[in-house]
PDB file of C-alpha atoms in Angstrom:
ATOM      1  CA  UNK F   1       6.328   7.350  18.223  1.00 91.00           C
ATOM      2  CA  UNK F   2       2.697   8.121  16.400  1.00 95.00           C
ATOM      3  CA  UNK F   3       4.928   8.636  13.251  1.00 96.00           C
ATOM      4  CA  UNK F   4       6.077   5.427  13.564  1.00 97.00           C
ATOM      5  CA  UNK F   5       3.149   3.486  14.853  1.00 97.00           C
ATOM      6  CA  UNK F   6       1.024   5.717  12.026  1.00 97.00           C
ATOM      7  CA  UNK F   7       4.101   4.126   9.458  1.00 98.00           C
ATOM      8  CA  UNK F   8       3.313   0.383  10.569  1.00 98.00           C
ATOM      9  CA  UNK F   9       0.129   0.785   9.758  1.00 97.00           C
ATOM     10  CA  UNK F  10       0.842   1.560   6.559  1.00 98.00           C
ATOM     11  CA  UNK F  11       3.288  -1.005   5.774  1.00 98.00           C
ATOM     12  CA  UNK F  12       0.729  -3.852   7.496  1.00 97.00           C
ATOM     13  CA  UNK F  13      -1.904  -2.603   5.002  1.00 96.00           C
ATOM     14  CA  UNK F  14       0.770  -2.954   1.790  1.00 96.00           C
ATOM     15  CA  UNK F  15       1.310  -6.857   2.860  1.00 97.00           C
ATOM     16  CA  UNK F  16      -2.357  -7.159   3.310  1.00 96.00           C
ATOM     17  CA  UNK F  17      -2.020  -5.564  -0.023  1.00 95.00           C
ATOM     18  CA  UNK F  18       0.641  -7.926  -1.851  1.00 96.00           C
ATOM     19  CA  UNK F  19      -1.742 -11.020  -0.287  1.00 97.00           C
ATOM     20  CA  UNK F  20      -4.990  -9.373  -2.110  1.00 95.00           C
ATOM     21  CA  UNK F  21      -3.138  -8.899  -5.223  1.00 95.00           C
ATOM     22  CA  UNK F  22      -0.799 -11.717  -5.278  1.00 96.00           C
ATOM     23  CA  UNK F  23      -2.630 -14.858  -4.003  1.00 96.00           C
ATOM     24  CA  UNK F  24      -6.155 -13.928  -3.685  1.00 95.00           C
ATOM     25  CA  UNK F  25      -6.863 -12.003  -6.639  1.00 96.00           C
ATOM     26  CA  UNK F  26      -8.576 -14.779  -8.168  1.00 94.00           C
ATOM     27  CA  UNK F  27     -10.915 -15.898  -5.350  1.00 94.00           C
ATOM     28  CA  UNK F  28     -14.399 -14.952  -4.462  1.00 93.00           C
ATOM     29  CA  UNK F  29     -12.460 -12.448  -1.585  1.00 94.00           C
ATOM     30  CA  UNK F  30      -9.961 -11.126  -4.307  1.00 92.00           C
ATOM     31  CA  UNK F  31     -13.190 -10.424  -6.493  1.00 94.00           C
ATOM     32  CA  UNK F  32     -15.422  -8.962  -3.169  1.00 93.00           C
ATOM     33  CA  UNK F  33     -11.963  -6.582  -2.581  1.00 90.00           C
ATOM     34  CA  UNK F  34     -11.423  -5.022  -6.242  1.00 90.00           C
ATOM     35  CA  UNK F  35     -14.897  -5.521  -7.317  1.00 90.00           C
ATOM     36  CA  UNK F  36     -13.534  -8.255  -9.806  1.00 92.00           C
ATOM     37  CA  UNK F  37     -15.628 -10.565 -12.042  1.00 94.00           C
ATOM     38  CA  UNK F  38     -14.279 -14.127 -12.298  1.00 94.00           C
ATOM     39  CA  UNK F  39     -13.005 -14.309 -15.617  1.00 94.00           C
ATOM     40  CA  UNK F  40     -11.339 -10.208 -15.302  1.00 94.00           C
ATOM     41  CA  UNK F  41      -9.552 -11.404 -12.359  1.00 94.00           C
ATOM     42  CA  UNK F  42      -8.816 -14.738 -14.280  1.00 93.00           C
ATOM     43  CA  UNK F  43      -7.863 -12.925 -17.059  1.00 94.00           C
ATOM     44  CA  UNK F  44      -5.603 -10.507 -15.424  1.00 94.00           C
ATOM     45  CA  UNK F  45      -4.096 -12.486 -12.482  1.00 95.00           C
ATOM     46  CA  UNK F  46      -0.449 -12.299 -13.778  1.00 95.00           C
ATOM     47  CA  UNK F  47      -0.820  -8.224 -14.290  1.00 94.00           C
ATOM     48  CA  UNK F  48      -2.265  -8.278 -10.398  1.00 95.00           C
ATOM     49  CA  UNK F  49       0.663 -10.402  -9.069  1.00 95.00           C
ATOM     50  CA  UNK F  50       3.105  -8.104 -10.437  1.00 95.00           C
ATOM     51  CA  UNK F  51       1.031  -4.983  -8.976  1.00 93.00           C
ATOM     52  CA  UNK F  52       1.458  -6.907  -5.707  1.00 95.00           C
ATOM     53  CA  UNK F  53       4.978  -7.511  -5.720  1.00 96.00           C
ATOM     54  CA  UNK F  54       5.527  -3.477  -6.402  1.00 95.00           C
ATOM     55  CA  UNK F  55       3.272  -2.791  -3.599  1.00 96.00           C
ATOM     56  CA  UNK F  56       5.641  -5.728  -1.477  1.00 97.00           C
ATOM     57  CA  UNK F  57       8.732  -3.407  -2.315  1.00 97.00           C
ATOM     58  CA  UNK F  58       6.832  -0.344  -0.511  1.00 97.00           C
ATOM     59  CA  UNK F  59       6.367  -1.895   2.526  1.00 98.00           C
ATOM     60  CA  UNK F  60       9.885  -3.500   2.638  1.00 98.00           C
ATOM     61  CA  UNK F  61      11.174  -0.395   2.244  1.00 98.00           C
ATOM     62  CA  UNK F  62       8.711   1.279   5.074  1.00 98.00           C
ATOM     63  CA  UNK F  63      10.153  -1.754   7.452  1.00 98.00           C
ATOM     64  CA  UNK F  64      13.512  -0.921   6.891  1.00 98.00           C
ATOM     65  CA  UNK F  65      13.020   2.582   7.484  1.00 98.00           C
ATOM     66  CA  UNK F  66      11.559   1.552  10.702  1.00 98.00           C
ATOM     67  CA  UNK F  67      14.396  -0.712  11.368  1.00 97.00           C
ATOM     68  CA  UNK F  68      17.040   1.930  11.225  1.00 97.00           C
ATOM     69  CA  UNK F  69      15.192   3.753  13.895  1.00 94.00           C
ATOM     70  CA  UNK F  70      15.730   7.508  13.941  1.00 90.00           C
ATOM     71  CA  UNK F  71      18.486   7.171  10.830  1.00 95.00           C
ATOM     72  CA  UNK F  72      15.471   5.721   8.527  1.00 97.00           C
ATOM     73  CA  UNK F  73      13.826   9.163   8.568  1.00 97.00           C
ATOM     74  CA  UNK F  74      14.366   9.994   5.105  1.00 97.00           C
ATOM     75  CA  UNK F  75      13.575   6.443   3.934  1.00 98.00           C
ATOM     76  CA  UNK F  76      10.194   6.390   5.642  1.00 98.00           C
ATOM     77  CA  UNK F  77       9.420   9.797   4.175  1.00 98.00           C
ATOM     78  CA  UNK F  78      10.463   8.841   0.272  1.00 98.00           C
ATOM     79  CA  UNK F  79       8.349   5.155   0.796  1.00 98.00           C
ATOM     80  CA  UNK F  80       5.263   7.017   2.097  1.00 98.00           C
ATOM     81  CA  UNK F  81       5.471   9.288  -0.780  1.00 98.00           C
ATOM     82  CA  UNK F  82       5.476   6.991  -3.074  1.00 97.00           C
ATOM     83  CA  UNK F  83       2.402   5.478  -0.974  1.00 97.00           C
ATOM     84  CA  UNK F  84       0.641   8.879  -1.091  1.00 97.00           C
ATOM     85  CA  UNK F  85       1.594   9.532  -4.545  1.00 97.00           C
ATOM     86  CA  UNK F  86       0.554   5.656  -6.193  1.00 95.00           C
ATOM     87  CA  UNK F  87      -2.561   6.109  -3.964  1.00 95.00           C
ATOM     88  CA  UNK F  88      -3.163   9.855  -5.796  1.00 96.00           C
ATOM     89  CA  UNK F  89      -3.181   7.636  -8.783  1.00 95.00           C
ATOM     90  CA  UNK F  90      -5.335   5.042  -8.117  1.00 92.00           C
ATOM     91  CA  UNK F  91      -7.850   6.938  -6.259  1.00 94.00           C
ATOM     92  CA  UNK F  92      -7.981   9.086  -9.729  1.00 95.00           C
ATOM     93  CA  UNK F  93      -7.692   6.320 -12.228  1.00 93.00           C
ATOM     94  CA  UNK F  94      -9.292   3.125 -10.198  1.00 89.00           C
ATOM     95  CA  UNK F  95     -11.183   4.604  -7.266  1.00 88.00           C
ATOM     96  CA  UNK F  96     -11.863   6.836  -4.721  1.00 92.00           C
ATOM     97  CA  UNK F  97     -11.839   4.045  -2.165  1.00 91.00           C
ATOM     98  CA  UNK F  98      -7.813   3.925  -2.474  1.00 93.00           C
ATOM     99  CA  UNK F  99      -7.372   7.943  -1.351  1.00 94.00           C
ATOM    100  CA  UNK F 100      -8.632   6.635   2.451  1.00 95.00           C
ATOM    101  CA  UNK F 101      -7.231   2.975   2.494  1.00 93.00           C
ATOM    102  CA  UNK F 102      -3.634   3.952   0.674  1.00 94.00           C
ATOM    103  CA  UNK F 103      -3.572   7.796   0.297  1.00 96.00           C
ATOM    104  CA  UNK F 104      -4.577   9.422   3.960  1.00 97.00           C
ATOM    105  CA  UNK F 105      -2.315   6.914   6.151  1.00 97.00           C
ATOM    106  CA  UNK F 106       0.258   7.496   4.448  1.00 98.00           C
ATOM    107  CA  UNK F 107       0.063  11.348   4.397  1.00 97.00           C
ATOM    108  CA  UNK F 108      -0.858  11.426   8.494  1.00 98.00           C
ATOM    109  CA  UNK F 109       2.319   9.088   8.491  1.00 98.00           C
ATOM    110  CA  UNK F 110       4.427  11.668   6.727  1.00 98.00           C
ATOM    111  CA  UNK F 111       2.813  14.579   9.080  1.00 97.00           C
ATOM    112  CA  UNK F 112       3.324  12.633  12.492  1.00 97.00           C
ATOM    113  CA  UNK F 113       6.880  12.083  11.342  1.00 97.00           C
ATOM    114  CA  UNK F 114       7.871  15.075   9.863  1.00 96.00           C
ATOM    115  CA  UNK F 115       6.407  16.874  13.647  1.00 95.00           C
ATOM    116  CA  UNK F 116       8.388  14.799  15.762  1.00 91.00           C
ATOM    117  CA  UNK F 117       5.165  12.872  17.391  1.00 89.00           C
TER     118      UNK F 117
END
C-alpha cells in the first residue's frame, strides 16, 4: 500500500514534469523551475518538449504498473529504475536539486515495494 501510494507520487511528479518541460518551458514559471533565461529556454524549447515526452513515457508506464495491481510488480520496479537511474544523471550532470525531487521517491518507492508495505 505505501509502495504504491510512494509510486503515485512519483508518477504525479513525472506529469507535473512533462507540463514543466512540455508547455511551460518557455514561460516566466518554466524559467523560475530550471533556472532558464528567456532566450535559453526559447532557444531550446523543442529539445525540452522532447525531454518531456520521455519523462511522459515513465509515468505511463508507472500507471500501468499500478493498474495491473499486484501483477505490475516488476513493471513498477523497472519504471522507478529508470526514475532513480535518469535522476542519478541529472542530479550529476544538471543538478543536485533532481537527486530529492526525481532520485529519492523513486528509490523509497522501490524499497516500500520491494518490502511488501
Amino acid at each position: 500500500m505505501v509502495g504504491n501510494i510512494v509510486t503515485v507520487l512519483v508518477a504525479l511528479i513525472h506529469c507535473w514534469i512533462v507540463y514543466l518541460e512540455m508547455v511551460l518551458w518557455d514561460t516566466p514559471r518554466g524559467h523560475r523551475a530550471f533556472n532558464l533565461k528567456p532566450d535559453f529556454a526559447s532557444a531550446s524549447k523543442v529539445l525540452a518538449a522532447n525531454q518531456g515526452l520521455y519523462n511522459g513515457f515513465l509515468a505511463a508506464g508507472l500507471i500501468w504498473g499500478l493498474y495491473l495491481g499486484a501483477g505490475g510488480f516488476q513493471i513498477k520496479i523497472f519504471f522507478l529504475l529508470c526514475v532513480a537511474i535518469a535522476g542519478l544523471y541529472g542530479a550529476a550532470t544538471v543538478g543536485r536539486k533532481i537527486l530529492f525531487i526525481q532520485t529519492l521517491p523513486a528509490v523509497l518507492a522501490i524499497i516500500a515495494l520491494w518490502l511488501g508495505l
